[in-house]
mmCIF file with all atom_site columns, C-alpha atoms in Angstrom:
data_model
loop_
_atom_site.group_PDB
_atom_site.id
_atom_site.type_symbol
_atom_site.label_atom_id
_atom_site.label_alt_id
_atom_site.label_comp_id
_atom_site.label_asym_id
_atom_site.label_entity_id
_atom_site.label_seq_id
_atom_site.pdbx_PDB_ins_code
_atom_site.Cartn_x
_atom_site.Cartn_y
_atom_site.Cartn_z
_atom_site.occupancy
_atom_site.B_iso_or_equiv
_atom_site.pdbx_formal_charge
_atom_site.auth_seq_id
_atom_site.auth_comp_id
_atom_site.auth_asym_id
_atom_site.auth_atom_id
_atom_site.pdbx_PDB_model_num
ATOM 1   C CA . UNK A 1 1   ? -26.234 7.600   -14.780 1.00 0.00 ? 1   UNK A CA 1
ATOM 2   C CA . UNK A 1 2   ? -24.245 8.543   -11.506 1.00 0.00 ? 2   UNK A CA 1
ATOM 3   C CA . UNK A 1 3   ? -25.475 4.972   -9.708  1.00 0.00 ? 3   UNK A CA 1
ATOM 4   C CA . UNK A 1 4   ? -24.451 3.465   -12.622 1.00 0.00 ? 4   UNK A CA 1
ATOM 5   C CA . UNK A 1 5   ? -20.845 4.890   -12.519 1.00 0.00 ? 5   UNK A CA 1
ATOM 6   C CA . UNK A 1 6   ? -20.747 4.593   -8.915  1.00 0.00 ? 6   UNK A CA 1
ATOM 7   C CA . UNK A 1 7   ? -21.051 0.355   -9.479  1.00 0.00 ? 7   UNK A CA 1
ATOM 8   C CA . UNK A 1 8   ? -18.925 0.840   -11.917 1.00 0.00 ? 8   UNK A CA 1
ATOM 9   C CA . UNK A 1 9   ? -16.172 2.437   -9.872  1.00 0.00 ? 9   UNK A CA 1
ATOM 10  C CA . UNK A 1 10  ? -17.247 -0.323  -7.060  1.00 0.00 ? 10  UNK A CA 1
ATOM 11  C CA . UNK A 1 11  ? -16.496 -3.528  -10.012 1.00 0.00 ? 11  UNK A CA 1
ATOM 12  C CA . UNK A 1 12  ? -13.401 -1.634  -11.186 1.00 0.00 ? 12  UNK A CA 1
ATOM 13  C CA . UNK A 1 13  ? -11.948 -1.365  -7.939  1.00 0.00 ? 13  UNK A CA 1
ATOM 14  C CA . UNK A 1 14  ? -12.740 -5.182  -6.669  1.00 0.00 ? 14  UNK A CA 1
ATOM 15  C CA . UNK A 1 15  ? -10.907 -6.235  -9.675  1.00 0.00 ? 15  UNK A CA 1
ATOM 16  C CA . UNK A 1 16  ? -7.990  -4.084  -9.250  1.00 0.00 ? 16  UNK A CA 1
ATOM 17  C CA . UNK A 1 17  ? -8.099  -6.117  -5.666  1.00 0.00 ? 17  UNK A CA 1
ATOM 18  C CA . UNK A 1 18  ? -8.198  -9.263  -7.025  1.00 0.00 ? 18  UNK A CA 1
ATOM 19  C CA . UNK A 1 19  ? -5.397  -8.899  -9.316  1.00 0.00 ? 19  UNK A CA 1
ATOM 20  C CA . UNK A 1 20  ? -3.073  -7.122  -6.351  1.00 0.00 ? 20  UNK A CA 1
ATOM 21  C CA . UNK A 1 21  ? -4.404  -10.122 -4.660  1.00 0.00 ? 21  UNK A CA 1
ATOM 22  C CA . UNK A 1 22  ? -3.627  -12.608 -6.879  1.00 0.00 ? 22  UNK A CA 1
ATOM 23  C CA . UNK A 1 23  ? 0.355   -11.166 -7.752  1.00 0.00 ? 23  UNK A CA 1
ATOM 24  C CA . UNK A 1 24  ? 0.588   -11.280 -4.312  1.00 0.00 ? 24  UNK A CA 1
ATOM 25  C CA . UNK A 1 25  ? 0.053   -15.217 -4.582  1.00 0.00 ? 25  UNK A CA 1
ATOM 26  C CA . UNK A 1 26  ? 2.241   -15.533 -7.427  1.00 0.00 ? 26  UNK A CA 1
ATOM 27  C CA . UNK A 1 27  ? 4.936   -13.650 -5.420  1.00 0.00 ? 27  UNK A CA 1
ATOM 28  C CA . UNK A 1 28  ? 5.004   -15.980 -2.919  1.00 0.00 ? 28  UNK A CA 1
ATOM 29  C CA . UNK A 1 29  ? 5.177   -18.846 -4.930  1.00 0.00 ? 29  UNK A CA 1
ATOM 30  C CA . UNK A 1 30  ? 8.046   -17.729 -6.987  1.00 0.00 ? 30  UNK A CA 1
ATOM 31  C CA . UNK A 1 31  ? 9.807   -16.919 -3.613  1.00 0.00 ? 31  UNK A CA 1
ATOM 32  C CA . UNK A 1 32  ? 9.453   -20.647 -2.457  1.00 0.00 ? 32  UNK A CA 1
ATOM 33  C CA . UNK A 1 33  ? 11.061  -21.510 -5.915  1.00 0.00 ? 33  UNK A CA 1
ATOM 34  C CA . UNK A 1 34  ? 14.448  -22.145 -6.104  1.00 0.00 ? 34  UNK A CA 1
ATOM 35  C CA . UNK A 1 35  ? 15.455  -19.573 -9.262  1.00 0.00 ? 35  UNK A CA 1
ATOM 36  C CA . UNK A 1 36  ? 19.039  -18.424 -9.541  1.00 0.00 ? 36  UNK A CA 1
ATOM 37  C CA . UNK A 1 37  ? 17.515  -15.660 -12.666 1.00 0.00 ? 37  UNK A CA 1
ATOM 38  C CA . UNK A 1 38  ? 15.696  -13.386 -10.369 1.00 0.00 ? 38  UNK A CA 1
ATOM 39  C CA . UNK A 1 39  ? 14.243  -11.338 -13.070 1.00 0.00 ? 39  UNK A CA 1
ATOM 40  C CA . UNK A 1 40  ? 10.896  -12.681 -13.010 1.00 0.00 ? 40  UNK A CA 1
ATOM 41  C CA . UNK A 1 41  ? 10.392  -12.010 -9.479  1.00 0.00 ? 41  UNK A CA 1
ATOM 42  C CA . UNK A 1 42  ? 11.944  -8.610  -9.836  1.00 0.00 ? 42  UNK A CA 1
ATOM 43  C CA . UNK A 1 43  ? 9.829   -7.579  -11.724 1.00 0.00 ? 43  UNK A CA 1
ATOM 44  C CA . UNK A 1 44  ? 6.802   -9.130  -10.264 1.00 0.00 ? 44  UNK A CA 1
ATOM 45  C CA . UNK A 1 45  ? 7.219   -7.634  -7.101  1.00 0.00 ? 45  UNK A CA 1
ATOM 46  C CA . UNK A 1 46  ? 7.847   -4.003  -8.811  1.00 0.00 ? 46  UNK A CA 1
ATOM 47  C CA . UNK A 1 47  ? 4.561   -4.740  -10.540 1.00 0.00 ? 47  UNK A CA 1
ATOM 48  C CA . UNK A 1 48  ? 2.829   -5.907  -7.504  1.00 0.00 ? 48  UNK A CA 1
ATOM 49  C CA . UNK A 1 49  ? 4.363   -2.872  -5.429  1.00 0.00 ? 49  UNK A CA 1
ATOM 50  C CA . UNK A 1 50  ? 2.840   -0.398  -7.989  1.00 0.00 ? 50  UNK A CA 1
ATOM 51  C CA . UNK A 1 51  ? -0.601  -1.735  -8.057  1.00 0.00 ? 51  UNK A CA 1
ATOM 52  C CA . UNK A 1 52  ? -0.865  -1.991  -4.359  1.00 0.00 ? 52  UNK A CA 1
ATOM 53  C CA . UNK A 1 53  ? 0.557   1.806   -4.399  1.00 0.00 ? 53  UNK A CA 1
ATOM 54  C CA . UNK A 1 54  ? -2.229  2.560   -6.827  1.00 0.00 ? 54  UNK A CA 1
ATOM 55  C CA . UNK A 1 55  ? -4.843  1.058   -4.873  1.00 0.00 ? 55  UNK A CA 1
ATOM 56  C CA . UNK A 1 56  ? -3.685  3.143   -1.711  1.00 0.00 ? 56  UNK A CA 1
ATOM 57  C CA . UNK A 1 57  ? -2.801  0.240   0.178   1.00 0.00 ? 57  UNK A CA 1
ATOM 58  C CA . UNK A 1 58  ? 1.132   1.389   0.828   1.00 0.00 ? 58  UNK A CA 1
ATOM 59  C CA . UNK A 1 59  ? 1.719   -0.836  3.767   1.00 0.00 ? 59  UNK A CA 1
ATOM 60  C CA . UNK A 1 60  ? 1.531   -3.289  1.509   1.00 0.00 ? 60  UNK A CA 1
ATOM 61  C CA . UNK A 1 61  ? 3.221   -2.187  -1.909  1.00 0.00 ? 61  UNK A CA 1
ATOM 62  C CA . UNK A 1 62  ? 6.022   -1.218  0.376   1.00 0.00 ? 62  UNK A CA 1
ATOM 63  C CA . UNK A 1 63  ? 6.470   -4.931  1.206   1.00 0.00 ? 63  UNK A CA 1
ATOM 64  C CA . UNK A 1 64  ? 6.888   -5.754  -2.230  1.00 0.00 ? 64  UNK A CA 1
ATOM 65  C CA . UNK A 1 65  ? 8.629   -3.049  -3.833  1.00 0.00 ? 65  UNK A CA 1
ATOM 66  C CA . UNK A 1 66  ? 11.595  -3.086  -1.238  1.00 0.00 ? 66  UNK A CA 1
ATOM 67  C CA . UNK A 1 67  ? 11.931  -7.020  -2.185  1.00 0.00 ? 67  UNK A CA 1
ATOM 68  C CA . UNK A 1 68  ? 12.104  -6.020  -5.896  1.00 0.00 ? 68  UNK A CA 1
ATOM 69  C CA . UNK A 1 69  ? 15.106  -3.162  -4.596  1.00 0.00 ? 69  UNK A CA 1
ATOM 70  C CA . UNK A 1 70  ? 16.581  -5.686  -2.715  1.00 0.00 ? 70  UNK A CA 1
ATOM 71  C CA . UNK A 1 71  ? 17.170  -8.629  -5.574  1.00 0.00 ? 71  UNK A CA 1
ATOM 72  C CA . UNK A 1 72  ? 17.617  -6.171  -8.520  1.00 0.00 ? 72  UNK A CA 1
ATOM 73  C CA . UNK A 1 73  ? 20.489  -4.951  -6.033  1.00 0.00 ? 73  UNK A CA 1
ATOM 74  C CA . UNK A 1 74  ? 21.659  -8.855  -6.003  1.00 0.00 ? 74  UNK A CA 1
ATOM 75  C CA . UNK A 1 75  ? 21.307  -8.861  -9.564  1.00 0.00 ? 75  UNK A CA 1
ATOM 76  C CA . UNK A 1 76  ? 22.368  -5.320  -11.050 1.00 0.00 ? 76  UNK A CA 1
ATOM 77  C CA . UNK A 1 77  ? 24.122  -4.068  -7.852  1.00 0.00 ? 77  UNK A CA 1
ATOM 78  C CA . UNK A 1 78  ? 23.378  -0.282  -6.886  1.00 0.00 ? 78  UNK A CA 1
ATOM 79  C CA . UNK A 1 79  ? 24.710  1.771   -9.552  1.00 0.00 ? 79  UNK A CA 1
ATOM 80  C CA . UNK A 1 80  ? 22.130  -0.070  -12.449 1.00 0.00 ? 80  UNK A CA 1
ATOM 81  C CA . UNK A 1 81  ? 19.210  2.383   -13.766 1.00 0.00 ? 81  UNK A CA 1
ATOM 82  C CA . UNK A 1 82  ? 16.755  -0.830  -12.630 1.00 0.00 ? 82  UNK A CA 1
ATOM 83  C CA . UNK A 1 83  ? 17.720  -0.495  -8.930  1.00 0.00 ? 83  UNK A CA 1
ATOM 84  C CA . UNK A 1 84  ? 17.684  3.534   -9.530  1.00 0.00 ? 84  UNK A CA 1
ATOM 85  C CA . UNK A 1 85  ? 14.127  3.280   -10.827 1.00 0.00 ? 85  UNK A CA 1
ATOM 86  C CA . UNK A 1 86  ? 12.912  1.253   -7.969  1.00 0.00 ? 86  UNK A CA 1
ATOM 87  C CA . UNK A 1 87  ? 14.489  3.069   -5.205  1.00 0.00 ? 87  UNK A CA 1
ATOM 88  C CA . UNK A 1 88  ? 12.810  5.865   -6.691  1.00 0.00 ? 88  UNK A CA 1
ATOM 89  C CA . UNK A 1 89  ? 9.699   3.850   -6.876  1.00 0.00 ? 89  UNK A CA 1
ATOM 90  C CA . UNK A 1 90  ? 9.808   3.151   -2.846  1.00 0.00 ? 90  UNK A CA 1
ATOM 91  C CA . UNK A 1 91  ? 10.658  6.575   -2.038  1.00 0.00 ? 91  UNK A CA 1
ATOM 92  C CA . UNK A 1 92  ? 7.763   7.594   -3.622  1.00 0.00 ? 92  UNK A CA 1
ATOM 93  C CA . UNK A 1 93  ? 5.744   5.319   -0.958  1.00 0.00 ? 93  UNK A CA 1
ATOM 94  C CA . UNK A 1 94  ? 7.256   6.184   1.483   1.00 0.00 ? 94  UNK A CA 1
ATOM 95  C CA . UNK A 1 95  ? 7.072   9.485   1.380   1.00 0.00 ? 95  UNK A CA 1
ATOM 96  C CA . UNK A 1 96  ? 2.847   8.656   1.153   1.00 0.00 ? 96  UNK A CA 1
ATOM 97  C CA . UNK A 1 97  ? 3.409   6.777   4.720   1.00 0.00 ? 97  UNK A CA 1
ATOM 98  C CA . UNK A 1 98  ? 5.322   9.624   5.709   1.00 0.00 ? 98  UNK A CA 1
ATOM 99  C CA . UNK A 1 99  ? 8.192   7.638   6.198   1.00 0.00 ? 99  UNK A CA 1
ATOM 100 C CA . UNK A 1 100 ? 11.925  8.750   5.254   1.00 0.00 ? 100 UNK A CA 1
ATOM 101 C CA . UNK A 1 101 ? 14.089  5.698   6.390   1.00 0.00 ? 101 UNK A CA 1
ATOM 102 C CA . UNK A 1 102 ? 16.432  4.271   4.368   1.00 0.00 ? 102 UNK A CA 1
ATOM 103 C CA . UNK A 1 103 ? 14.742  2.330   2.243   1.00 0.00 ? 103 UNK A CA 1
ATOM 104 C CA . UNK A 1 104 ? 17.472  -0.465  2.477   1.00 0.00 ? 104 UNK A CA 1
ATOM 105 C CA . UNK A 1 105 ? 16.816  -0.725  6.627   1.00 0.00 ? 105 UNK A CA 1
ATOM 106 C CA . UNK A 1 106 ? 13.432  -2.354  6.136   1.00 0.00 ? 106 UNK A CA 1
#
């Protein structure tokens, strides 16, 4: 039984990867797109962010939840509980990189 949770673990894991993966791709296409309601990639990239942080790979879901801070701050502006949350959300990852910068200089 412990092999067989050990593949499981293995499976679960690769397709955590491929969806990260595959929000990544969908981030990057809705960049390229020329969308004046930025709520779709907002939230994309806070999804995105948090399943890279889950997956331990923080280099990465730091990328994408600083671009979600940075356009709810176009859309909400600084004082909104969405750009609260997700300031929150990158402090939290950066703290796991050991980093304490302002999360706005990146």
């Amino acid at each position: 039984v412990n092999g067989h949770r050990k593949i499981n673990e293995r499976v679960k894991e690769k397709l955590w990867m491929w969806l990260a993966e595959t929000a990544e791709a969908e981030c990057t296409r809705l960049e390229k797109e020329d969308n004046d309601d930025k709520w779709e990639m907002i939230e994309l990239c806070g999804f995105t962010g948090k399943l890279l942080k889950q997956l331990s790979r923080y280099d990465r879901a730091m990328i994408y939840m600083t671009k979600a801070l940075k356009l709810s701050k176009e859309k909400f502006g600084t004082k909104s509980e969405d750009y609260a949350t997700r300031l929150n959300n990158l402090g939290s990852v950066q703290s796991r990189l050991g980093q304490f910068d302002d999360a706005m200089d990146s």
